[in-house]
């Protein structure tokens, strides 16, 4: 009864639950807990008030280590800017914050207890990405659980990571290897063209995404595992793989509050991230291990450029020989990274071509002239198609698949920047590539889809050399798959434009709304009407 009276005086209903949680029986205990809670809340408020710019994770003057203070929003007590960035389009929210505060060079903020900086202009972005002191990455719980910390993307900067990068650069992403797998890309493309044609004839319009996703999976499975899937043949492995990749994307892309507020994980895990990760890992292990074992048994002699990546990994001895679990992590990472990025970049490109029929027509003319009415486009033709390259670049500018460059970096020491600011050790560093590519100071008329800008105002190296447009990142952790991705996407776009004219489906007009998952996708899958040429 007393308890009820007390509860009725209190505004927070959860006070009622405290005795149950702590097993206390009497009001005295509840009062003590109340005071304790009050003390914690007051302390949080005080720390937040004293923390100043950047918020709670920047306490003790961490943003004032240099000659110039790193500015930034304070956010709210305990959570910092977590609530603003946990939903919706974080790249847009961060850009709006940086622009409105004129903090584009660097802005400090807090994600719970994690201190974060974000650069939204090319010069500081370059300093961060190129610095050896930012060559580590913060590792999310889901990435750790899904074995990614043993793969290239999240392995700490050191001997193991360097070995993995060297193996991948020499044996998976080297230009001669990409060229050697041209036949596979051609095959995937031919299958996709057939499927697009069949869907148009059957349904009267085409949803491109599903065809791109299958082609992307086959492309990566072909060069990594040496196998491709036929959707018609009801292959169990294909179903398993597709569902595992989808689950992995959801888990890695999910905003997990306990990555930033570790104490929260004990009682709040609405997406069941930990449980789902531990269910997924054995499935990945079983599938990838089976494929490795099949390669061992077949003792494939297709070594060299035409062999697949599993053959390559199995052929190593000495320093380069990987443990089986490490092999599984590296192979899984390739499937995982190689599938969505290429598919969604192609989808964005085709959406822009539907909305810009004059660009589409100009591109088709260029392709026709270059391939000379041959049946299909060859890799060698791609060098003769500067307008095609410009169309893909312009899509990467307007719709960078990783608007915040997907994976953040972590400072491994206090880093002095040329503007006089010092970024303390242990800070998570992001580059808002979306903000840079949409900044009217950097790009004139930034919202307009205009591939001609690259011929009118000089070309731009998109592979990490020019931070005005670096969708693959830059520096020693730049995307190693960039050449493979560009070879694949340009070929697909070339063939899709050479074979078909793409126009709006009047009942489902193209919408360019974004949804930010692991990558930034079209919220409404592209549906278009195609006419065979
Ligand atoms: C349109 C396609 C792609 C885009 C936009 C893209 C973008 C990126 C970005 C922004 C990073 C972080 C770079 C940095 O921190 O500076 C990255 C890293 C990475 N990407 Fe890609 N990527 C694409 C395709 C691929 C493909 C096809 C693969 C492999 C099959 C791949 C494998 C990787 C790996 C392994 C890393 C981690 C590198 C490291 O930490 O050392 N990516 N990618």
Coordinates of C-alpha atoms and ligand atoms in Angstrom, one line a residue:
X1 CA 0.0 0.0 0.0
X2 CA 2.8 2.3 1.0
X3 CA 4.6 1.4 -2.1
X4 CA 1.5 2.2 -4.2
X5 CA 1.3 5.7 -2.5
X6 CA 4.9 6.3 -3.2
X7 CA 4.6 5.2 -6.8
X8 CA 1.6 7.5 -7.3
X9 CA 3.8 10.4 -6.2
X10 CA 6.5 9.4 -8.6
X11 CA 6.0 10.2 -12.3
X12 CA 8.1 7.3 -13.6
X13 CA 6.3 4.0 -13.6
X14 CA 9.5 2.0 -13.8
X15 CA 10.3 2.9 -10.2
X16 CA 7.7 0.2 -9.5
X17 CA 9.8 -2.4 -11.2
X18 CA 13.0 -1.6 -9.3
X19 CA 12.3 -3.6 -6.1
X20 CA 11.5 -6.6 -8.3
X21 CA 14.7 -6.2 -10.3
X22 CA 16.9 -5.9 -7.3
X23 CA 14.9 -8.3 -5.1
X24 CA 14.3 -5.7 -2.4
X25 CA 11.2 -5.9 -0.2
X26 CA 10.8 -2.7 1.5
X27 CA 10.3 0.9 0.9
X28 CA 13.6 1.8 2.5
X29 CA 15.5 0.0 -0.3
X30 CA 13.4 1.7 -2.9
X31 CA 14.3 5.1 -1.5
X32 CA 18.0 4.2 -1.6
X33 CA 17.6 3.1 -5.2
X34 CA 15.8 6.3 -6.0
X35 CA 18.6 8.4 -4.5
X36 CA 21.2 6.4 -6.3
X37 CA 19.4 6.9 -9.5
X38 CA 19.1 10.6 -8.8
X39 CA 22.8 10.7 -8.2
X40 CA 23.5 9.0 -11.5
X41 CA 21.2 11.3 -13.4
X42 CA 22.7 14.4 -11.7
X43 CA 26.3 13.1 -12.4
X44 CA 25.4 12.5 -16.1
X45 CA 23.9 16.0 -16.4
X46 CA 26.9 17.5 -14.8
X47 CA 29.4 15.6 -17.0
X48 CA 27.3 16.5 -20.0
X49 CA 27.2 20.2 -19.0
X50 CA 31.0 20.3 -18.4
X51 CA 31.8 18.3 -21.6
X52 CA 31.0 21.2 -23.9
X53 CA 31.3 20.9 -27.7
X54 CA 31.1 17.4 -29.1
X55 CA 29.1 16.2 -26.1
X56 CA 29.5 13.6 -23.4
X57 CA 32.3 11.5 -25.0
X58 CA 34.5 14.5 -25.4
X59 CA 34.8 15.2 -21.6
X60 CA 38.0 16.4 -20.0
X61 CA 38.8 18.8 -22.8
X62 CA 39.5 16.0 -25.3
X63 CA 38.4 18.3 -28.2
X64 CA 40.8 21.1 -27.0
X65 CA 44.1 19.2 -27.3
X66 CA 45.3 21.3 -30.3
X67 CA 45.8 25.0 -31.0
X68 CA 42.2 25.0 -32.4
X69 CA 39.3 23.4 -30.7
X70 CA 37.3 20.8 -32.6
X71 CA 33.7 22.2 -32.6
X72 CA 30.6 20.1 -32.5
X73 CA 27.0 19.7 -31.2
X74 CA 26.6 18.7 -27.6
X75 CA 23.7 16.3 -28.1
X76 CA 21.8 15.1 -25.1
X77 CA 23.1 13.6 -21.8
X78 CA 24.2 10.0 -21.9
X79 CA 23.1 9.5 -25.6
X80 CA 25.0 12.4 -27.3
X81 CA 23.8 12.5 -30.9
X82 CA 22.7 8.8 -31.0
X83 CA 19.0 9.6 -31.3
X84 CA 19.5 11.9 -34.2
X85 CA 21.7 9.4 -36.1
X86 CA 20.1 6.1 -35.2
X87 CA 17.2 6.4 -37.7
X88 CA 16.7 7.7 -41.1
X89 CA 19.5 9.0 -43.3
X90 CA 22.5 9.6 -41.1
X91 CA 24.6 11.1 -44.0
X92 CA 22.0 13.8 -44.6
X93 CA 21.5 14.5 -40.9
X94 CA 25.2 14.9 -40.4
X95 CA 25.6 17.0 -43.5
X96 CA 22.8 19.3 -42.4
X97 CA 24.4 19.6 -38.9
X98 CA 27.9 20.3 -40.4
X99 CA 26.6 22.9 -42.9
X100 CA 24.4 24.7 -40.4
X101 CA 27.2 25.0 -37.9
X102 CA 29.8 25.7 -40.6
X103 CA 31.7 22.7 -39.1
X104 CA 32.5 21.1 -42.4
X105 CA 36.3 20.7 -41.8
X106 CA 35.7 18.6 -38.8
X107 CA 32.8 18.2 -36.5
X108 CA 33.0 16.3 -33.1
X109 CA 30.0 14.5 -31.7
X110 CA 29.2 11.7 -29.4
X111 CA 27.5 8.4 -30.1
X112 CA 26.8 7.4 -26.5
X113 CA 30.3 7.0 -25.0
X114 CA 32.1 6.9 -28.4
X115 CA 33.8 10.1 -29.5
X116 CA 33.4 10.6 -33.2
X117 CA 34.6 13.1 -35.8
X118 CA 33.3 13.6 -39.2
X119 CA 35.0 15.5 -42.1
X120 CA 32.7 17.0 -44.7
X121 CA 35.2 18.7 -47.0
X122 CA 37.9 17.3 -49.2
X123 CA 41.1 18.5 -47.5
X124 CA 40.5 17.2 -44.1
X125 CA 38.9 14.1 -45.6
X126 CA 42.2 13.5 -47.4
X127 CA 44.3 14.0 -44.2
X128 CA 42.2 11.4 -42.3
X129 CA 42.0 8.8 -45.0
X130 CA 45.6 9.0 -46.0
X131 CA 47.1 9.1 -42.5
X132 CA 48.7 5.9 -41.2
X133 CA 47.3 6.9 -37.8
X134 CA 43.8 6.3 -39.1
X135 CA 44.4 2.9 -40.6
X136 CA 42.4 0.9 -38.0
X137 CA 38.7 0.5 -37.9
X138 CA 36.3 0.4 -34.9
X139 CA 34.8 -3.0 -34.9
X140 CA 31.0 -3.4 -34.2
X141 CA 29.8 -6.3 -32.1
X142 CA 28.0 -7.8 -35.1
X143 CA 31.2 -7.6 -37.3
X144 CA 33.2 -9.4 -34.6
X145 CA 30.5 -12.1 -34.1
X146 CA 30.3 -12.6 -37.9
X147 CA 34.0 -13.3 -38.1
X148 CA 34.8 -10.1 -40.0
X149 CA 37.6 -9.1 -37.6
X150 CA 39.6 -11.9 -39.2
X151 CA 38.9 -10.6 -42.7
X152 CA 40.4 -7.7 -44.6
X153 CA 37.8 -5.0 -43.8
X154 CA 38.0 -5.1 -40.0
X155 CA 41.4 -6.8 -39.3
X156 CA 43.6 -4.4 -37.3
X157 CA 46.3 -2.6 -39.3
X158 CA 49.3 -5.0 -38.9
X159 CA 51.1 -8.0 -40.4
X160 CA 48.0 -10.2 -40.8
X161 CA 46.0 -7.5 -42.5
X162 CA 48.9 -6.7 -44.8
X163 CA 49.2 -10.4 -45.8
X164 CA 45.5 -10.5 -46.6
X165 CA 45.6 -7.3 -48.7
X166 CA 48.6 -8.6 -50.6
X167 CA 47.0 -11.9 -51.4
X168 CA 43.8 -10.3 -52.5
X169 CA 45.5 -7.6 -54.6
X170 CA 47.7 -10.2 -56.4
X171 CA 45.2 -13.0 -56.8
X172 CA 41.7 -11.6 -56.9
X173 CA 41.8 -7.9 -57.8
X174 CA 44.9 -7.7 -60.1
X175 CA 44.0 -6.4 -63.6
X176 CA 45.2 -9.6 -65.3
X177 CA 42.9 -11.7 -63.1
X178 CA 39.9 -9.4 -63.6
X179 CA 40.5 -9.7 -67.4
X180 CA 40.9 -13.5 -67.1
X181 CA 37.4 -13.7 -65.7
X182 CA 35.8 -11.7 -68.5
X183 CA 34.1 -14.8 -69.9
X184 CA 32.2 -15.2 -66.6
X185 CA 31.1 -11.6 -66.5
X186 CA 29.9 -12.0 -70.1
X187 CA 27.9 -15.1 -69.2
X188 CA 26.2 -13.4 -66.2
X189 CA 25.3 -10.5 -68.4
X190 CA 23.9 -12.7 -71.1
X191 CA 21.7 -14.4 -68.5
X192 CA 20.6 -11.1 -67.1
X193 CA 19.6 -9.8 -70.6
X194 CA 17.6 -12.9 -71.2
X195 CA 15.8 -12.6 -67.9
X196 CA 15.0 -8.9 -68.4
X197 CA 13.6 -9.6 -71.8
X198 CA 11.5 -12.5 -70.5
X199 CA 10.1 -10.4 -67.7
X200 CA 9.2 -7.5 -70.0
X201 CA 7.4 -9.9 -72.4
X202 CA 5.6 -11.6 -69.5
X203 CA 4.7 -8.8 -67.2
X204 CA 5.0 -5.6 -69.3
X205 CA 7.7 -4.0 -67.2
X206 CA 10.9 -5.0 -65.4
X207 CA 12.0 -4.8 -61.8
X208 CA 15.8 -4.8 -62.4
X209 CA 17.0 -5.4 -58.8
X210 CA 16.4 -9.1 -58.6
X211 CA 18.3 -9.7 -61.9
X212 CA 21.2 -7.5 -60.8
X213 CA 21.5 -9.3 -57.5
X214 CA 21.7 -12.7 -59.1
X215 CA 24.2 -11.5 -61.6
X216 CA 26.3 -9.9 -58.8
X217 CA 26.2 -13.1 -56.7
X218 CA 27.2 -15.2 -59.7
X219 CA 30.0 -12.8 -60.6
X220 CA 31.5 -13.0 -57.2
X221 CA 30.9 -16.7 -56.7
X222 CA 32.4 -17.3 -60.1
X223 CA 35.7 -15.6 -59.4
X224 CA 35.9 -16.6 -55.7
X225 CA 34.5 -20.1 -55.6
X226 CA 34.5 -21.1 -59.3
X227 CA 30.7 -21.8 -59.4
X228 CA 27.7 -20.1 -60.8
X229 CA 24.0 -20.7 -60.1
X230 CA 21.0 -21.2 -62.4
X231 CA 17.9 -19.7 -60.8
X232 CA 15.8 -22.1 -62.8
X233 CA 17.4 -25.3 -61.3
X234 CA 16.2 -24.8 -57.7
X235 CA 19.7 -25.0 -56.2
X236 CA 19.5 -25.4 -52.4
X237 CA 23.0 -23.7 -52.1
X238 CA 21.7 -20.6 -53.9
X239 CA 18.7 -20.3 -51.6
X240 CA 21.0 -20.7 -48.5
X241 CA 23.5 -18.2 -49.8
X242 CA 20.9 -15.6 -50.7
X243 CA 19.3 -15.9 -47.3
X244 CA 22.7 -15.8 -45.5
X245 CA 23.8 -12.7 -47.3
X246 CA 20.5 -11.0 -46.6
X247 CA 20.7 -11.9 -42.9
X248 CA 24.4 -10.8 -42.7
X249 CA 23.5 -7.4 -44.4
X250 CA 20.7 -6.8 -41.9
X251 CA 22.8 -7.7 -38.9
X252 CA 25.8 -5.6 -40.0
X253 CA 23.7 -2.7 -41.2
X254 CA 21.5 -2.6 -38.1
X255 CA 22.0 0.3 -35.8
X256 CA 23.0 -1.6 -32.6
X257 CA 22.6 0.8 -29.7
X258 CA 24.9 -1.3 -27.5
X259 CA 27.9 -0.7 -29.8
X260 CA 27.8 2.8 -28.3
X261 CA 26.3 2.2 -24.9
X262 CA 27.7 -1.2 -23.9
X263 CA 25.7 -1.4 -20.7
X264 CA 22.5 -1.3 -22.7
X265 CA 23.3 -4.7 -24.3
X266 CA 22.5 -6.5 -21.0
X267 CA 18.8 -5.7 -21.2
X268 CA 18.0 -4.1 -24.6
X269 CA 18.7 -6.0 -27.8
X270 CA 15.4 -5.5 -29.8
X271 CA 16.9 -6.9 -33.0
X272 CA 18.4 -9.9 -31.2
X273 CA 21.7 -9.1 -32.9
X274 CA 23.8 -11.4 -30.7
X275 CA 21.5 -14.4 -30.9
X276 CA 21.0 -14.1 -34.7
X277 CA 24.8 -13.7 -35.3
X278 CA 25.5 -16.9 -33.4
X279 CA 22.8 -18.7 -35.4
X280 CA 24.2 -17.4 -38.7
X281 CA 27.9 -18.2 -38.2
X282 CA 27.6 -22.0 -38.2
X283 CA 25.5 -21.9 -41.4
X284 CA 28.2 -19.8 -43.1
X285 CA 31.0 -22.1 -41.8
X286 CA 29.2 -25.2 -43.0
X287 CA 28.6 -23.9 -46.5
X288 CA 32.0 -22.3 -47.1
X289 CA 33.8 -25.2 -45.5
X290 CA 32.0 -27.7 -47.8
X291 CA 33.1 -25.7 -50.9
X292 CA 36.7 -25.6 -49.6
X293 CA 36.6 -29.4 -49.0
X294 CA 35.3 -29.9 -52.5
X295 CA 38.2 -27.9 -53.9
X296 CA 40.6 -30.0 -51.8
X297 CA 39.2 -33.2 -53.2
X298 CA 39.1 -32.1 -56.8
X299 CA 42.7 -31.0 -56.3
X300 CA 42.1 -28.5 -59.0
X301 CA 45.0 -27.9 -61.3
X302 CA 43.4 -24.7 -62.7
X303 CA 45.9 -22.6 -60.8
X304 CA 47.0 -19.3 -62.2
X305 CA 44.8 -16.5 -63.3
X306 CA 41.8 -18.6 -64.5
X307 CA 41.6 -20.6 -61.2
X308 CA 39.3 -19.3 -58.5
X309 CA 40.2 -17.7 -55.2
X310 CA 39.7 -20.8 -53.2
X311 CA 42.3 -22.6 -55.4
X312 CA 44.7 -19.7 -54.8
X313 CA 44.2 -19.8 -51.0
X314 CA 44.7 -23.6 -50.9
X315 CA 47.9 -23.4 -52.9
X316 CA 49.8 -21.3 -50.4
X317 CA 52.5 -22.5 -48.1
X318 CA 54.6 -20.8 -45.4
X319 CA 53.7 -17.2 -44.3
X320 CA 50.8 -16.9 -46.7
X321 CA 49.0 -20.1 -45.7
X322 CA 45.8 -19.2 -43.8
X323 CA 44.1 -21.2 -41.0
X324 CA 40.8 -22.7 -42.2
X325 CA 38.7 -20.3 -40.0
X326 CA 40.6 -17.3 -41.5
X327 CA 40.0 -18.6 -45.0
X328 CA 36.3 -18.9 -44.3
X329 CA 36.3 -15.3 -42.9
X330 CA 38.1 -13.9 -46.0
X331 CA 35.9 -15.9 -48.5
X332 CA 32.7 -14.9 -46.8
X333 CA 33.7 -11.3 -46.7
X334 CA 34.2 -11.3 -50.5
X335 CA 30.8 -12.8 -51.1
X336 CA 29.3 -10.3 -48.7
X337 CA 31.0 -7.2 -50.0
X338 CA 31.0 -8.0 -53.7
X339 CA 27.2 -8.6 -54.1
X340 CA 25.2 -5.6 -53.0
X341 CA 27.5 -2.8 -54.0
X342 CA 27.8 -3.6 -57.7
X343 CA 24.1 -4.4 -57.9
X344 CA 22.9 -1.2 -56.2
X345 CA 25.3 1.1 -58.1
X346 CA 23.9 -0.3 -61.4
X347 CA 20.4 0.1 -60.2
X348 CA 21.0 3.8 -59.4
X349 CA 22.7 4.3 -62.8
X350 CA 19.8 2.8 -64.7
X351 CA 17.3 4.9 -62.7
X352 CA 19.2 8.1 -63.7
X353 CA 19.2 6.9 -67.3
X354 CA 15.4 6.4 -67.2
X355 CA 15.0 9.9 -65.8
X356 CA 17.4 11.4 -68.3
X357 CA 16.6 10.0 -71.8
X358 CA 18.9 12.4 -73.6
X359 CA 21.9 11.1 -71.5
X360 CA 20.7 7.5 -72.3
X361 CA 20.5 8.2 -76.0
X362 CA 24.0 9.8 -76.1
X363 CA 25.4 6.9 -74.2
X364 CA 23.8 4.4 -76.6
X365 CA 25.4 6.3 -79.6
X366 CA 28.8 6.1 -78.0
X367 CA 28.5 2.4 -77.4
X368 CA 27.2 1.7 -80.9
X369 CA 30.2 3.5 -82.4
X370 CA 32.7 1.8 -80.2
X371 CA 31.5 -1.8 -80.6
X372 CA 30.8 -1.3 -84.3
X373 CA 27.5 -3.2 -84.2
X374 CA 29.2 -6.3 -82.7
X375 CA 26.8 -8.4 -80.7
X376 CA 28.2 -7.6 -77.2
X377 CA 30.6 -5.3 -75.4
X378 CA 34.0 -6.5 -74.6
X379 CA 36.2 -5.4 -71.7
X380 CA 38.6 -3.9 -74.2
X381 CA 35.8 -1.6 -75.5
X382 CA 35.3 0.0 -72.1
X383 CA 38.4 2.1 -72.4
X384 CA 36.9 3.6 -75.6
X385 CA 33.8 4.7 -73.8
X386 CA 34.6 7.9 -71.8
X387 CA 30.9 9.0 -71.7
X388 CA 30.0 5.6 -70.1
X389 CA 32.7 6.2 -67.5
X390 CA 31.3 9.7 -66.9
X391 CA 27.8 8.3 -66.4
X392 CA 28.9 5.9 -63.8
X393 CA 31.1 8.6 -62.1
X394 CA 28.1 11.0 -62.0
X395 CA 26.0 8.3 -60.4
X396 CA 28.7 7.6 -57.8
X397 CA 28.7 11.4 -57.1
X398 CA 24.9 11.7 -56.6
X399 CA 24.4 8.3 -55.0
X400 CA 27.6 7.1 -53.3
X401 CA 26.8 3.5 -52.2
X402 CA 28.7 4.2 -48.9
X403 CA 27.7 7.8 -48.2
X404 CA 29.8 7.8 -45.0
X405 CA 32.3 5.5 -46.7
X406 CA 30.7 2.5 -45.1
X407 CA 33.4 1.6 -42.6
X408 CA 34.7 4.2 -40.3
X409 CA 38.4 4.6 -39.2
X410 CA 39.9 4.7 -35.8
X411 CA 42.8 6.9 -34.6
X412 CA 45.6 4.9 -33.1
X413 CA 47.4 7.9 -31.6
X414 CA 46.8 11.6 -31.0
X415 CA 46.8 13.1 -34.6
X416 CA 47.8 16.7 -35.3
X417 CA 45.9 18.0 -38.3
X418 CA 47.2 20.9 -40.5
X419 CA 44.3 23.2 -39.3
X420 CA 45.7 23.1 -35.8
X421 CA 43.2 20.6 -34.4
X422 CA 44.3 17.4 -32.6
X423 CA 42.2 14.3 -32.9
X424 CA 42.7 12.2 -29.7
X425 CA 43.7 8.5 -29.8
X426 CA 40.7 6.2 -29.9
X427 CA 38.4 8.5 -31.8
X428 CA 36.1 7.1 -34.5
X429 CA 36.7 9.0 -37.7
X430 CA 34.1 9.3 -40.6
X431 CA 34.2 11.0 -43.9
X432 CA 30.9 12.2 -45.2
X433 CA 31.4 11.6 -48.9
X434 CA 27.8 12.4 -49.6
X435 CA 28.2 15.9 -48.0
X436 CA 31.3 16.5 -50.1
X437 CA 29.7 15.4 -53.4
X438 CA 26.6 17.5 -52.7
X439 CA 28.4 20.7 -51.6
X440 CA 27.9 23.6 -54.0
X441 CA 31.3 24.9 -53.0
X442 CA 32.9 21.7 -54.4
X443 CA 30.5 20.9 -57.3
X444 CA 28.5 23.4 -59.3
X445 CA 24.8 22.6 -59.6
X446 CA 25.3 19.5 -57.4
X447 CA 21.8 18.1 -57.6
X448 CA 21.8 17.9 -61.4
X449 CA 22.7 14.6 -63.1
X450 CA 25.2 15.9 -65.6
X451 CA 27.9 13.4 -66.8
X452 CA 29.3 16.1 -69.1
X453 CA 30.7 17.9 -66.0
X454 CA 33.6 15.5 -66.2
X455 CA 34.6 16.5 -69.8
X456 CA 33.8 20.2 -69.3
X457 CA 35.6 20.8 -66.0
X458 CA 38.4 18.2 -66.2
X459 CA 38.3 14.5 -65.2
X460 CA 38.4 13.3 -61.7
X461 CA 40.2 10.2 -60.4
X462 CA 37.5 8.3 -58.4
X463 CA 39.9 5.6 -57.2
X464 CA 41.1 7.6 -54.2
X465 CA 43.3 10.2 -55.8
X466 CA 40.8 13.1 -55.6
X467 CA 38.8 13.6 -52.4
X468 CA 36.1 15.6 -54.2
X469 CA 34.8 12.3 -55.3
X470 CA 36.2 9.2 -53.6
X471 CA 33.4 6.7 -53.3
X472 CA 35.9 3.9 -52.7
X473 CA 37.7 5.7 -49.9
X474 CA 41.4 6.5 -50.1
X475 CA 44.8 5.6 -48.5
X476 CA 45.9 2.3 -47.4
X477 CA 42.4 1.0 -46.6
X478 CA 40.9 2.1 -49.9
X479 CA 38.5 -0.4 -51.4
X480 CA 40.6 -3.2 -53.0
X481 CA 37.6 -4.3 -55.1
X482 CA 37.2 -1.0 -56.9
X483 CA 38.5 -2.1 -60.3
X484 CA 36.5 -5.3 -60.2
X485 CA 33.4 -3.3 -59.2
X486 CA 33.9 -0.7 -62.0
X487 CA 34.6 -3.4 -64.6
X488 CA 31.4 -5.2 -63.7
X489 CA 29.1 -2.2 -63.4
X490 CA 30.3 -0.5 -66.6
X491 CA 29.9 -3.7 -68.6
X492 CA 26.4 -4.3 -67.2
X493 CA 25.3 -0.7 -67.9
X494 CA 26.8 -0.8 -71.4
X495 CA 25.0 -4.1 -72.3
X496 CA 21.6 -3.0 -70.7
X497 CA 21.7 0.2 -72.7
X498 CA 22.9 -1.4 -75.9
X499 CA 20.2 -4.0 -75.8
X500 CA 17.2 -2.1 -74.6
X501 CA 15.7 1.3 -74.5
X502 CA 14.7 2.1 -70.9
X503 CA 11.7 4.3 -70.1
X504 CA 9.4 5.2 -67.2
X505 CA 6.6 2.8 -66.2
X506 CA 3.8 5.3 -66.0
X507 CA 2.0 3.5 -63.2
X508 CA 5.2 3.2 -61.2
X509 CA 7.3 6.3 -61.8
X510 CA 10.9 6.2 -60.8
X511 CA 11.5 7.6 -57.3
X512 CA 15.0 8.4 -56.1
X513 CA 14.3 8.1 -52.4
X514 CA 17.1 6.5 -50.4
X515 CA 17.2 4.0 -47.6
X516 CA 20.5 3.6 -45.7
X517 CA 21.2 0.0 -44.7
X518 CA 24.7 -1.3 -44.9
X519 CA 24.9 0.7 -48.2
X520 CA 22.6 3.4 -49.5
X521 CA 19.9 1.8 -51.7
X522 CA 16.9 3.0 -53.7
X523 CA 14.0 2.8 -51.3
X524 CA 11.7 1.8 -54.1
X525 CA 13.3 -0.7 -56.4
X526 CA 13.6 0.5 -60.0
X527 CA 10.7 -0.6 -62.3
X528 CA 10.9 0.4 -65.9
X529 CA 9.6 -0.5 -69.3
X530 CA 12.2 -1.9 -71.7
X531 CA 12.0 -2.0 -75.5
X532 CA 14.4 -4.3 -77.3
X533 CA 16.6 -2.6 -79.9
Ligands
LIG1 C1 30.4 0.0 -56.2 C2 31.1 -0.8 -55.5 C3 31.9 -0.6 -54.3 C4 32.0 0.6 -53.5 C5 31.3 1.9 -53.7 C6 32.9 0.2 -52.4 C7 33.2 1.1 -51.4 C8 34.1 0.8 -50.3 C9 34.5 1.8 -49.3 C10 34.1 3.2 -49.2 C11 35.4 1.1 -48.5 C12 36.1 1.8 -47.3 C13 37.4 2.4 -47.8 C14 38.2 3.3 -46.8 O1 38.1 3.1 -45.6 O2 38.9 4.2 -47.3 C15 35.5 -0.2 -49.0 C16 36.3 -1.2 -48.4 C17 36.4 -2.5 -48.8 N1 35.8 -3.0 -49.9 FE1 34.6 -2.0 -51.3 N2 33.3 -1.1 -52.5 C18 32.7 -1.6 -53.6 C19 32.9 -2.9 -54.1 C20 33.7 -3.9 -53.5 C21 33.8 -5.2 -54.0 C22 33.2 -5.7 -55.4 C23 34.6 -5.9 -53.2 C24 35.1 -7.3 -53.2 C25 34.7 -8.2 -53.9 C26 35.0 -4.9 -52.1 C27 35.8 -5.2 -51.0 C28 36.1 -4.3 -50.0 C29 37.0 -4.7 -48.9 C30 37.6 -6.1 -48.6 C31 37.2 -3.5 -48.2 C32 38.0 -3.4 -46.9 C33 39.4 -2.8 -47.2 C34 40.3 -2.7 -45.9 O3 39.8 -2.4 -44.9 O4 41.5 -2.9 -46.1 N3 34.4 -3.7 -52.4 N4 34.7 -0.4 -50.1

